[in-house]
C-alpha cells in the first residue's frame, strides 16, 4: 500500500499539473462518493460540485490526497495499487505497483480541463474518491479522525500541520498492550505509516514487532520515532529509491546476513530479525 512517501510523490506530481484547473467535465463509475450513495439528487449535486469549479490546491493528509475546489473538498485513498494519472501522461514511480503505466481499463473517475484528462486508476476497485461540497478539509471527518502526520512537508494540508512528537508516540505506546507494530499501523495514533515502513523502522530501532507496546521504554520510543522520521525523509529525498533503505522488508536476510523471519501481526506479513530485535 502506498505510504507517506509514495503519497507525497503523487501529490507533488499532481500539484505541478492540475493546480489552477477550471474543471470542464467529470465522470465516474463504481462505488465512488459513498457519502452520497442514497441521495436522489446525487448526479445533479456532483455536476454542480465539479463543473466550473477551480481546483486551487492538492495537499497531503497521511495516506490521503486532498484536493481543494472552489466548491468544496475532494479526498482519495490509493489503497494498494491506486494512483492518479493523466490519460496522455501515465504516472509511474519506483513503487512496486507503479513501475509500469496503468491499465487504462482500471480508471474509474476522471476530471477534464485544459484539453487533458486526470484519472483515478485503482485496479482493485477498493480505493474511493469522496466529495464534500461546501466544506474545507478542516471539516472532513475522515481527515479529522487521523493522528498527526509523521512528517510535515510543503505539501502537507494546512489544516493538519500538528507535529508528530516523541511524546505523542510514547503516550500511544504506554497506553496499550497491543503489539508495538499494531500501534504504528493505527492511523488514529499517527498518520502515514504502513506495513513496509513499520517493519523497517522497528528493525532500525532494534525492537521486536510483537513486543507489547507498553513494554517499550521511553528511550526506545525516541529511537523508534527517529527511525520512522528518518526513513520517510530518506525515501522522499531519494525519489522513492529503496535500494539503500529497505533492509528487511521482503528480504531473506538483513545486511549482516542474519535470517529475516516472517510472522503475522494484525493479519499483515511482518519481517523482522529475532537476533537483532528484542
PDB file of C-alpha atoms in Angstrom:
ATOM      1  CA  UNK A   1       0.000   0.000   0.000  1.00  0.00           C
ATOM      2  CA  UNK A   2       1.361   3.479  -0.799  1.00  0.00           C
ATOM      3  CA  UNK A   3       2.506   5.033   2.463  1.00  0.00           C
ATOM      4  CA  UNK A   4       3.531   8.573   3.330  1.00  0.00           C
ATOM      5  CA  UNK A   5       6.486   8.893   0.886  1.00  0.00           C
ATOM      6  CA  UNK A   6       4.615   7.292  -2.021  1.00  0.00           C
ATOM      7  CA  UNK A   7       1.570   9.514  -1.488  1.00  0.00           C
ATOM      8  CA  UNK A   8       3.840  12.542  -1.106  1.00  0.00           C
ATOM      9  CA  UNK A   9       5.414  11.921  -4.511  1.00  0.00           C
ATOM     10  CA  UNK A  10       1.969  11.595  -6.069  1.00  0.00           C
ATOM     11  CA  UNK A  11       0.884  14.901  -4.505  1.00  0.00           C
ATOM     12  CA  UNK A  12       3.974  16.700  -5.843  1.00  0.00           C
ATOM     13  CA  UNK A  13       3.257  15.277  -9.317  1.00  0.00           C
ATOM     14  CA  UNK A  14      -0.371  16.385  -9.179  1.00  0.00           C
ATOM     15  CA  UNK A  15       0.387  19.891  -7.911  1.00  0.00           C
ATOM     16  CA  UNK A  16       2.632  20.520 -10.896  1.00  0.00           C
ATOM     17  CA  UNK A  17      -0.097  19.504 -13.350  1.00  0.00           C
ATOM     18  CA  UNK A  18      -3.569  20.362 -12.085  1.00  0.00           C
ATOM     19  CA  UNK A  19      -3.298  23.332  -9.719  1.00  0.00           C
ATOM     20  CA  UNK A  20      -5.485  26.106 -11.078  1.00  0.00           C
ATOM     21  CA  UNK A  21      -7.602  23.874 -13.297  1.00  0.00           C
ATOM     22  CA  UNK A  22     -11.140  25.018 -14.031  1.00  0.00           C
ATOM     23  CA  UNK A  23     -12.963  21.716 -14.374  1.00  0.00           C
ATOM     24  CA  UNK A  24     -14.920  21.359 -17.596  1.00  0.00           C
ATOM     25  CA  UNK A  25     -16.259  17.841 -17.225  1.00  0.00           C
ATOM     26  CA  UNK A  26     -16.214  14.823 -14.933  1.00  0.00           C
ATOM     27  CA  UNK A  27     -17.351  11.213 -14.881  1.00  0.00           C
ATOM     28  CA  UNK A  28     -17.160   8.018 -12.896  1.00  0.00           C
ATOM     29  CA  UNK A  29     -18.431   4.512 -12.409  1.00  0.00           C
ATOM     30  CA  UNK A  30     -18.190   2.124  -9.486  1.00  0.00           C
ATOM     31  CA  UNK A  31     -18.510   2.942  -5.807  1.00  0.00           C
ATOM     32  CA  UNK A  32     -17.140   6.473  -5.601  1.00  0.00           C
ATOM     33  CA  UNK A  33     -18.828   9.114  -3.417  1.00  0.00           C
ATOM     34  CA  UNK A  34     -20.309   6.609  -0.922  1.00  0.00           C
ATOM     35  CA  UNK A  35     -21.324   9.514   1.339  1.00  0.00           C
ATOM     36  CA  UNK A  36     -23.882  10.472  -1.357  1.00  0.00           C
ATOM     37  CA  UNK A  37     -24.971   6.933  -2.255  1.00  0.00           C
ATOM     38  CA  UNK A  38     -28.615   7.268  -1.198  1.00  0.00           C
ATOM     39  CA  UNK A  39     -29.090  10.889  -2.261  1.00  0.00           C
ATOM     40  CA  UNK A  40     -31.700  11.020  -5.071  1.00  0.00           C
ATOM     41  CA  UNK A  41     -30.130  14.276  -6.300  1.00  0.00           C
ATOM     42  CA  UNK A  42     -26.641  12.791  -6.377  1.00  0.00           C
ATOM     43  CA  UNK A  43     -25.994  13.319 -10.103  1.00  0.00           C
ATOM     44  CA  UNK A  44     -27.180  16.929 -10.090  1.00  0.00           C
ATOM     45  CA  UNK A  45     -25.168  17.700  -6.958  1.00  0.00           C
ATOM     46  CA  UNK A  46     -21.999  16.180  -8.415  1.00  0.00           C
ATOM     47  CA  UNK A  47     -22.476  18.167 -11.629  1.00  0.00           C
ATOM     48  CA  UNK A  48     -22.853  21.373  -9.618  1.00  0.00           C
ATOM     49  CA  UNK A  49     -19.858  20.427  -7.483  1.00  0.00           C
ATOM     50  CA  UNK A  50     -17.426  19.693 -10.313  1.00  0.00           C
ATOM     51  CA  UNK A  51     -18.432  21.622 -13.442  1.00  0.00           C
ATOM     52  CA  UNK A  52     -16.842  25.061 -13.470  1.00  0.00           C
ATOM     53  CA  UNK A  53     -15.074  24.537 -10.134  1.00  0.00           C
ATOM     54  CA  UNK A  54     -11.497  25.746  -9.715  1.00  0.00           C
ATOM     55  CA  UNK A  55      -9.030  23.207  -8.356  1.00  0.00           C
ATOM     56  CA  UNK A  56      -6.972  25.522  -6.172  1.00  0.00           C
ATOM     57  CA  UNK A  57      -4.593  23.100  -4.434  1.00  0.00           C
ATOM     58  CA  UNK A  58      -3.530  19.495  -3.892  1.00  0.00           C
ATOM     59  CA  UNK A  59      -2.240  18.562  -0.438  1.00  0.00           C
ATOM     60  CA  UNK A  60      -1.467  15.522   1.699  1.00  0.00           C
ATOM     61  CA  UNK A  61      -3.008  14.220   4.910  1.00  0.00           C
ATOM     62  CA  UNK A  62      -1.318  10.971   5.944  1.00  0.00           C
ATOM     63  CA  UNK A  63      -2.082   8.475   3.172  1.00  0.00           C
ATOM     64  CA  UNK A  64      -4.876  10.666   1.787  1.00  0.00           C
ATOM     65  CA  UNK A  65      -4.711  13.035  -1.176  1.00  0.00           C
ATOM     66  CA  UNK A  66      -6.755  16.201  -0.672  1.00  0.00           C
ATOM     67  CA  UNK A  67      -7.951  18.457  -3.490  1.00  0.00           C
ATOM     68  CA  UNK A  68      -9.359  21.855  -2.591  1.00  0.00           C
ATOM     69  CA  UNK A  69     -12.025  23.036  -5.026  1.00  0.00           C
ATOM     70  CA  UNK A  70     -13.816  26.361  -5.048  1.00  0.00           C
ATOM     71  CA  UNK A  71     -16.954  24.324  -4.295  1.00  0.00           C
ATOM     72  CA  UNK A  72     -15.614  22.088  -1.509  1.00  0.00           C
ATOM     73  CA  UNK A  73     -13.139  19.266  -0.944  1.00  0.00           C
ATOM     74  CA  UNK A  74     -12.240  16.017  -2.720  1.00  0.00           C
ATOM     75  CA  UNK A  75     -10.319  13.281  -0.898  1.00  0.00           C
ATOM     76  CA  UNK A  76      -8.946   9.956  -2.087  1.00  0.00           C
ATOM     77  CA  UNK A  77      -7.048   6.969  -0.701  1.00  0.00           C
ATOM     78  CA  UNK A  78      -4.892   4.943  -3.093  1.00  0.00           C
ATOM     79  CA  UNK A  79      -5.327   1.622  -1.248  1.00  0.00           C
ATOM     80  CA  UNK A  80      -2.806  -0.982  -2.526  1.00  0.00           C
ATOM     81  CA  UNK A  81      -2.213  -0.143  -6.163  1.00  0.00           C
ATOM     82  CA  UNK A  82      -4.149   3.033  -6.914  1.00  0.00           C
ATOM     83  CA  UNK A  83      -2.781   6.205  -8.444  1.00  0.00           C
ATOM     84  CA  UNK A  84      -3.835   9.422 -10.112  1.00  0.00           C
ATOM     85  CA  UNK A  85      -2.642   9.542 -13.704  1.00  0.00           C
ATOM     86  CA  UNK A  86      -3.109  11.513 -16.909  1.00  0.00           C
ATOM     87  CA  UNK A  87      -4.589   9.863 -19.981  1.00  0.00           C
ATOM     88  CA  UNK A  88      -1.738  11.345 -22.044  1.00  0.00           C
ATOM     89  CA  UNK A  89       0.975  11.118 -19.350  1.00  0.00           C
ATOM     90  CA  UNK A  90       0.931   7.905 -17.284  1.00  0.00           C
ATOM     91  CA  UNK A  91       2.102   8.211 -13.693  1.00  0.00           C
ATOM     92  CA  UNK A  92       4.965   5.818 -12.910  1.00  0.00           C
ATOM     93  CA  UNK A  93       7.402   5.578  -9.999  1.00  0.00           C
ATOM     94  CA  UNK A  94       9.715   3.120  -8.241  1.00  0.00           C
ATOM     95  CA  UNK A  95       6.863   1.926  -6.021  1.00  0.00           C
ATOM     96  CA  UNK A  96       6.301  -1.701  -6.994  1.00  0.00           C
ATOM     97  CA  UNK A  97       2.681  -1.242  -8.102  1.00  0.00           C
ATOM     98  CA  UNK A  98       3.543   1.844 -10.155  1.00  0.00           C
ATOM     99  CA  UNK A  99       6.567   0.627 -12.118  1.00  0.00           C
ATOM    100  CA  UNK A 100       4.588   0.283 -15.352  1.00  0.00           C
ATOM    101  CA  UNK A 101       1.940   2.548 -16.892  1.00  0.00           C
ATOM    102  CA  UNK A 102      -1.526   1.817 -15.503  1.00  0.00           C
ATOM    103  CA  UNK A 103      -4.138  -0.284 -17.240  1.00  0.00           C
ATOM    104  CA  UNK A 104      -6.492   2.292 -18.726  1.00  0.00           C
ATOM    105  CA  UNK A 105      -9.442  -0.012 -18.036  1.00  0.00           C
ATOM    106  CA  UNK A 106      -8.841   0.486 -14.300  1.00  0.00           C
ATOM    107  CA  UNK A 107      -9.612   4.222 -14.412  1.00  0.00           C
ATOM    108  CA  UNK A 108     -12.977   4.758 -12.732  1.00  0.00           C
ATOM    109  CA  UNK A 109     -13.129   8.519 -12.112  1.00  0.00           C
ATOM    110  CA  UNK A 110     -11.938  11.415 -14.229  1.00  0.00           C
ATOM    111  CA  UNK A 111     -11.780  15.189 -14.460  1.00  0.00           C
ATOM    112  CA  UNK A 112     -11.315  17.118 -17.701  1.00  0.00           C
ATOM    113  CA  UNK A 113      -9.723  20.564 -18.110  1.00  0.00           C
ATOM    114  CA  UNK A 114      -7.352  22.338 -20.494  1.00  0.00           C
ATOM    115  CA  UNK A 115      -7.713  19.532 -23.010  1.00  0.00           C
ATOM    116  CA  UNK A 116      -6.361  16.962 -20.541  1.00  0.00           C
ATOM    117  CA  UNK A 117      -7.989  14.172 -18.565  1.00  0.00           C
ATOM    118  CA  UNK A 118      -6.968  13.373 -14.987  1.00  0.00           C
ATOM    119  CA  UNK A 119      -7.950   9.842 -13.946  1.00  0.00           C
ATOM    120  CA  UNK A 120      -8.179   7.946 -10.673  1.00  0.00           C
ATOM    121  CA  UNK A 121      -6.845   4.497 -11.542  1.00  0.00           C
ATOM    122  CA  UNK A 122      -7.340   1.718  -8.997  1.00  0.00           C
ATOM    123  CA  UNK A 123      -7.343  -1.832 -10.417  1.00  0.00           C
ATOM    124  CA  UNK A 124      -8.700  -3.490  -7.271  1.00  0.00           C
ATOM    125  CA  UNK A 125     -11.701  -1.120  -7.129  1.00  0.00           C
ATOM    126  CA  UNK A 126     -11.173  -0.646  -3.388  1.00  0.00           C
ATOM    127  CA  UNK A 127      -9.973   2.944  -3.434  1.00  0.00           C
ATOM    128  CA  UNK A 128     -12.674   5.595  -3.394  1.00  0.00           C
ATOM    129  CA  UNK A 129     -12.943   9.260  -4.310  1.00  0.00           C
ATOM    130  CA  UNK A 130     -15.015  11.291  -1.837  1.00  0.00           C
ATOM    131  CA  UNK A 131     -16.723  14.637  -2.421  1.00  0.00           C
ATOM    132  CA  UNK A 132     -17.582  17.090   0.352  1.00  0.00           C
ATOM    133  CA  UNK A 133     -19.500  20.049  -1.113  1.00  0.00           C
ATOM    134  CA  UNK A 134     -19.289  23.328   0.732  1.00  0.00           C
ATOM    135  CA  UNK A 135     -16.684  22.368   3.330  1.00  0.00           C
ATOM    136  CA  UNK A 136     -12.928  22.686   3.670  1.00  0.00           C
ATOM    137  CA  UNK A 137     -10.522  19.884   4.548  1.00  0.00           C
ATOM    138  CA  UNK A 138     -10.533  21.071   8.163  1.00  0.00           C
ATOM    139  CA  UNK A 139     -14.146  19.870   8.481  1.00  0.00           C
ATOM    140  CA  UNK A 140     -13.767  16.475   6.754  1.00  0.00           C
ATOM    141  CA  UNK A 141     -14.440  13.845   9.409  1.00  0.00           C
ATOM    142  CA  UNK A 142     -12.260  11.176   7.773  1.00  0.00           C
ATOM    143  CA  UNK A 143      -9.278  13.549   7.935  1.00  0.00           C
ATOM    144  CA  UNK A 144     -10.039  14.840  11.431  1.00  0.00           C
ATOM    145  CA  UNK A 145     -10.044  11.265  12.762  1.00  0.00           C
ATOM    146  CA  UNK A 146      -6.373  10.746  11.883  1.00  0.00           C
ATOM    147  CA  UNK A 147      -3.446  11.299  14.210  1.00  0.00           C
ATOM    148  CA  UNK A 148      -0.656  13.770  13.374  1.00  0.00           C
ATOM    149  CA  UNK A 149       1.140  13.206  10.078  1.00  0.00           C
ATOM    150  CA  UNK A 150       4.518  11.543  10.614  1.00  0.00           C
ATOM    151  CA  UNK A 151       6.191  14.313   8.599  1.00  0.00           C
ATOM    152  CA  UNK A 152       5.279  17.908   7.855  1.00  0.00           C
ATOM    153  CA  UNK A 153       6.266  18.986   4.344  1.00  0.00           C
ATOM    154  CA  UNK A 154       5.462  21.812   1.963  1.00  0.00           C
ATOM    155  CA  UNK A 155       2.708  19.562   0.598  1.00  0.00           C
ATOM    156  CA  UNK A 156       1.048  18.937   3.975  1.00  0.00           C
ATOM    157  CA  UNK A 157      -2.539  20.128   4.240  1.00  0.00           C
ATOM    158  CA  UNK A 158      -2.532  23.495   6.068  1.00  0.00           C
ATOM    159  CA  UNK A 159      -5.358  22.384   8.356  1.00  0.00           C
ATOM    160  CA  UNK A 160      -3.310  19.474   9.707  1.00  0.00           C
ATOM    161  CA  UNK A 161       0.211  20.615  10.476  1.00  0.00           C
ATOM    162  CA  UNK A 162       0.398  19.327  14.027  1.00  0.00           C
ATOM    163  CA  UNK A 163       3.866  17.858  14.548  1.00  0.00           C
ATOM    164  CA  UNK A 164       4.132  14.177  15.485  1.00  0.00           C
ATOM    165  CA  UNK A 165       6.416  14.207  18.517  1.00  0.00           C
ATOM    166  CA  UNK A 166       8.329  11.655  20.557  1.00  0.00           C
ATOM    167  CA  UNK A 167       5.962  12.351  23.456  1.00  0.00           C
ATOM    168  CA  UNK A 168       2.979  11.603  21.230  1.00  0.00           C
ATOM    169  CA  UNK A 169       4.439   8.213  20.307  1.00  0.00           C
ATOM    170  CA  UNK A 170       5.304   7.493  23.941  1.00  0.00           C
ATOM    171  CA  UNK A 171       1.713   8.150  25.003  1.00  0.00           C
ATOM    172  CA  UNK A 172       0.359   5.877  22.275  1.00  0.00           C
ATOM    173  CA  UNK A 173       2.691   3.048  23.262  1.00  0.00           C
ATOM    174  CA  UNK A 174       2.365   3.344  27.026  1.00  0.00           C
ATOM    175  CA  UNK A 175      -1.409   3.114  26.906  1.00  0.00           C
ATOM    176  CA  UNK A 176      -1.636  -0.214  25.088  1.00  0.00           C
ATOM    177  CA  UNK A 177      -0.703  -3.861  25.487  1.00  0.00           C
ATOM    178  CA  UNK A 178      -1.077  -4.487  21.764  1.00  0.00           C
ATOM    179  CA  UNK A 179       1.973  -5.372  19.691  1.00  0.00           C
ATOM    180  CA  UNK A 180       4.072  -2.281  19.060  1.00  0.00           C
ATOM    181  CA  UNK A 181       3.706  -2.752  15.313  1.00  0.00           C
ATOM    182  CA  UNK A 182      -0.081  -2.532  15.605  1.00  0.00           C
ATOM    183  CA  UNK A 183       0.254   0.878  17.243  1.00  0.00           C
ATOM    184  CA  UNK A 184       2.469   2.080  14.396  1.00  0.00           C
ATOM    185  CA  UNK A 185      -0.122   0.967  11.849  1.00  0.00           C
ATOM    186  CA  UNK A 186      -3.028   2.621  13.679  1.00  0.00           C
ATOM    187  CA  UNK A 187      -3.699   5.811  11.702  1.00  0.00           C
ATOM    188  CA  UNK A 188      -5.593   7.233  14.659  1.00  0.00           C
ATOM    189  CA  UNK A 189      -2.303   7.491  16.560  1.00  0.00           C
ATOM    190  CA  UNK A 190      -0.180   8.836  13.711  1.00  0.00           C
ATOM    191  CA  UNK A 191      -0.912   9.072  10.000  1.00  0.00           C
ATOM    192  CA  UNK A 192       1.234   7.749   7.180  1.00  0.00           C
ATOM    193  CA  UNK A 193       2.956   4.585   8.431  1.00  0.00           C
ATOM    194  CA  UNK A 194       2.113   1.326   6.689  1.00  0.00           C
ATOM    195  CA  UNK A 195       3.425  -2.208   6.785  1.00  0.00           C
ATOM    196  CA  UNK A 196       6.679  -1.626   4.915  1.00  0.00           C
ATOM    197  CA  UNK A 197       7.922   1.312   6.973  1.00  0.00           C
ATOM    198  CA  UNK A 198       6.729  -0.184  10.258  1.00  0.00           C
ATOM    199  CA  UNK A 199       8.881  -3.276   9.626  1.00  0.00           C
ATOM    200  CA  UNK A 200      11.900  -1.210   8.629  1.00  0.00           C
ATOM    201  CA  UNK A 201      11.624   1.299  11.481  1.00  0.00           C
ATOM    202  CA  UNK A 202      11.323  -1.444  14.100  1.00  0.00           C
ATOM    203  CA  UNK A 203      14.378  -3.154  12.628  1.00  0.00           C
ATOM    204  CA  UNK A 204      16.373   0.073  12.823  1.00  0.00           C
ATOM    205  CA  UNK A 205      15.218   0.632  16.395  1.00  0.00           C
ATOM    206  CA  UNK A 206      16.039  -3.000  17.320  1.00  0.00           C
ATOM    207  CA  UNK A 207      12.538  -3.534  18.726  1.00  0.00           C
ATOM    208  CA  UNK A 208      10.664  -6.803  18.190  1.00  0.00           C
ATOM    209  CA  UNK A 209       7.426  -6.063  16.314  1.00  0.00           C
ATOM    210  CA  UNK A 210       5.399  -8.362  18.579  1.00  0.00           C
ATOM    211  CA  UNK A 211       6.606  -6.821  21.835  1.00  0.00           C
ATOM    212  CA  UNK A 212       3.839  -5.281  23.941  1.00  0.00           C
ATOM    213  CA  UNK A 213       3.665  -1.562  23.207  1.00  0.00           C
ATOM    214  CA  UNK A 214       3.682  -0.617  26.888  1.00  0.00           C
ATOM    215  CA  UNK A 215       6.934  -2.564  27.327  1.00  0.00           C
ATOM    216  CA  UNK A 216       8.795  -0.150  25.041  1.00  0.00           C
ATOM    217  CA  UNK A 217      10.927   2.153  27.177  1.00  0.00           C
ATOM    218  CA  UNK A 218      10.889   5.953  26.753  1.00  0.00           C
ATOM    219  CA  UNK A 219      14.410   5.798  25.325  1.00  0.00           C
ATOM    220  CA  UNK A 220      13.426   3.103  22.834  1.00  0.00           C
ATOM    221  CA  UNK A 221      10.364   5.125  21.831  1.00  0.00           C
ATOM    222  CA  UNK A 222      12.607   8.077  20.999  1.00  0.00           C
ATOM    223  CA  UNK A 223      14.830   5.851  18.849  1.00  0.00           C
ATOM    224  CA  UNK A 224      11.781   4.393  17.100  1.00  0.00           C
ATOM    225  CA  UNK A 225      10.346   7.845  16.420  1.00  0.00           C
ATOM    226  CA  UNK A 226      13.642   8.930  14.893  1.00  0.00           C
ATOM    227  CA  UNK A 227      13.790   5.777  12.775  1.00  0.00           C
ATOM    228  CA  UNK A 228      10.335   6.441  11.311  1.00  0.00           C
ATOM    229  CA  UNK A 229      11.048  10.088  10.522  1.00  0.00           C
ATOM    230  CA  UNK A 230      14.494   9.378   9.064  1.00  0.00           C
ATOM    231  CA  UNK A 231      13.154   6.559   6.880  1.00  0.00           C
ATOM    232  CA  UNK A 232      10.329   8.651   5.474  1.00  0.00           C
ATOM    233  CA  UNK A 233      12.583  11.633   4.802  1.00  0.00           C
ATOM    234  CA  UNK A 234      15.258   9.473   3.150  1.00  0.00           C
ATOM    235  CA  UNK A 235      12.820   7.785   0.773  1.00  0.00           C
ATOM    236  CA  UNK A 236      11.250  11.117  -0.194  1.00  0.00           C
ATOM    237  CA  UNK A 237      14.675  12.673  -0.798  1.00  0.00           C
ATOM    238  CA  UNK A 238      15.708   9.719  -2.982  1.00  0.00           C
ATOM    239  CA  UNK A 239      12.557   9.942  -5.139  1.00  0.00           C
ATOM    240  CA  UNK A 240      11.464   6.503  -3.917  1.00  0.00           C
ATOM    241  CA  UNK A 241      14.811   4.811  -4.465  1.00  0.00           C
ATOM    242  CA  UNK A 242      14.533   1.947  -1.986  1.00  0.00           C
ATOM    243  CA  UNK A 243      17.939   0.397  -2.734  1.00  0.00           C
ATOM    244  CA  UNK A 244      19.801   1.603   0.345  1.00  0.00           C
ATOM    245  CA  UNK A 245      16.786   1.979   2.619  1.00  0.00           C
ATOM    246  CA  UNK A 246      14.965  -1.337   2.746  1.00  0.00           C
ATOM    247  CA  UNK A 247      16.919  -3.787   4.904  1.00  0.00           C
ATOM    248  CA  UNK A 248      14.379  -6.471   5.865  1.00  0.00           C
ATOM    249  CA  UNK A 249      11.052  -5.914   4.103  1.00  0.00           C
ATOM    250  CA  UNK A 250      10.522  -8.779   1.631  1.00  0.00           C
ATOM    251  CA  UNK A 251      14.133  -9.880   2.240  1.00  0.00           C
ATOM    252  CA  UNK A 252      15.509 -13.283   3.224  1.00  0.00           C
ATOM    253  CA  UNK A 253      18.380 -11.842   5.264  1.00  0.00           C
ATOM    254  CA  UNK A 254      19.475  -8.466   6.604  1.00  0.00           C
ATOM    255  CA  UNK A 255      22.720  -6.705   5.521  1.00  0.00           C
ATOM    256  CA  UNK A 256      24.631  -8.616   8.223  1.00  0.00           C
ATOM    257  CA  UNK A 257      23.463 -11.951   6.816  1.00  0.00           C
ATOM    258  CA  UNK A 258      21.052 -12.732   9.648  1.00  0.00           C
ATOM    259  CA  UNK A 259      17.870 -14.558   8.707  1.00  0.00           C
ATOM    260  CA  UNK A 260      14.710 -12.499   8.283  1.00  0.00           C
ATOM    261  CA  UNK A 261      11.637 -14.212   9.672  1.00  0.00           C
ATOM    262  CA  UNK A 262       8.041 -13.552   8.665  1.00  0.00           C
ATOM    263  CA  UNK A 263       5.213 -13.608  11.192  1.00  0.00           C
ATOM    264  CA  UNK A 264       1.640 -12.355  11.104  1.00  0.00           C
ATOM    265  CA  UNK A 265       0.701  -9.335  13.222  1.00  0.00           C
ATOM    266  CA  UNK A 266      -2.727  -7.855  12.750  1.00  0.00           C
ATOM    267  CA  UNK A 267      -3.133 -10.020   9.666  1.00  0.00           C
ATOM    268  CA  UNK A 268      -0.089  -8.479   7.959  1.00  0.00           C
ATOM    269  CA  UNK A 269       3.185 -10.141   6.999  1.00  0.00           C
ATOM    270  CA  UNK A 270       5.803  -8.792   9.375  1.00  0.00           C
ATOM    271  CA  UNK A 271       9.504  -9.006   8.509  1.00  0.00           C
ATOM    272  CA  UNK A 272      11.987  -8.972  11.366  1.00  0.00           C
ATOM    273  CA  UNK A 273      15.326 -10.321  12.629  1.00  0.00           C
ATOM    274  CA  UNK A 274      14.967 -12.063  16.023  1.00  0.00           C
ATOM    275  CA  UNK A 275      18.736 -11.959  16.579  1.00  0.00           C
ATOM    276  CA  UNK A 276      18.679  -8.165  16.340  1.00  0.00           C
ATOM    277  CA  UNK A 277      15.253  -7.161  17.631  1.00  0.00           C
ATOM    278  CA  UNK A 278      14.180  -7.704  21.234  1.00  0.00           C
TER     279      UNK A 278
END
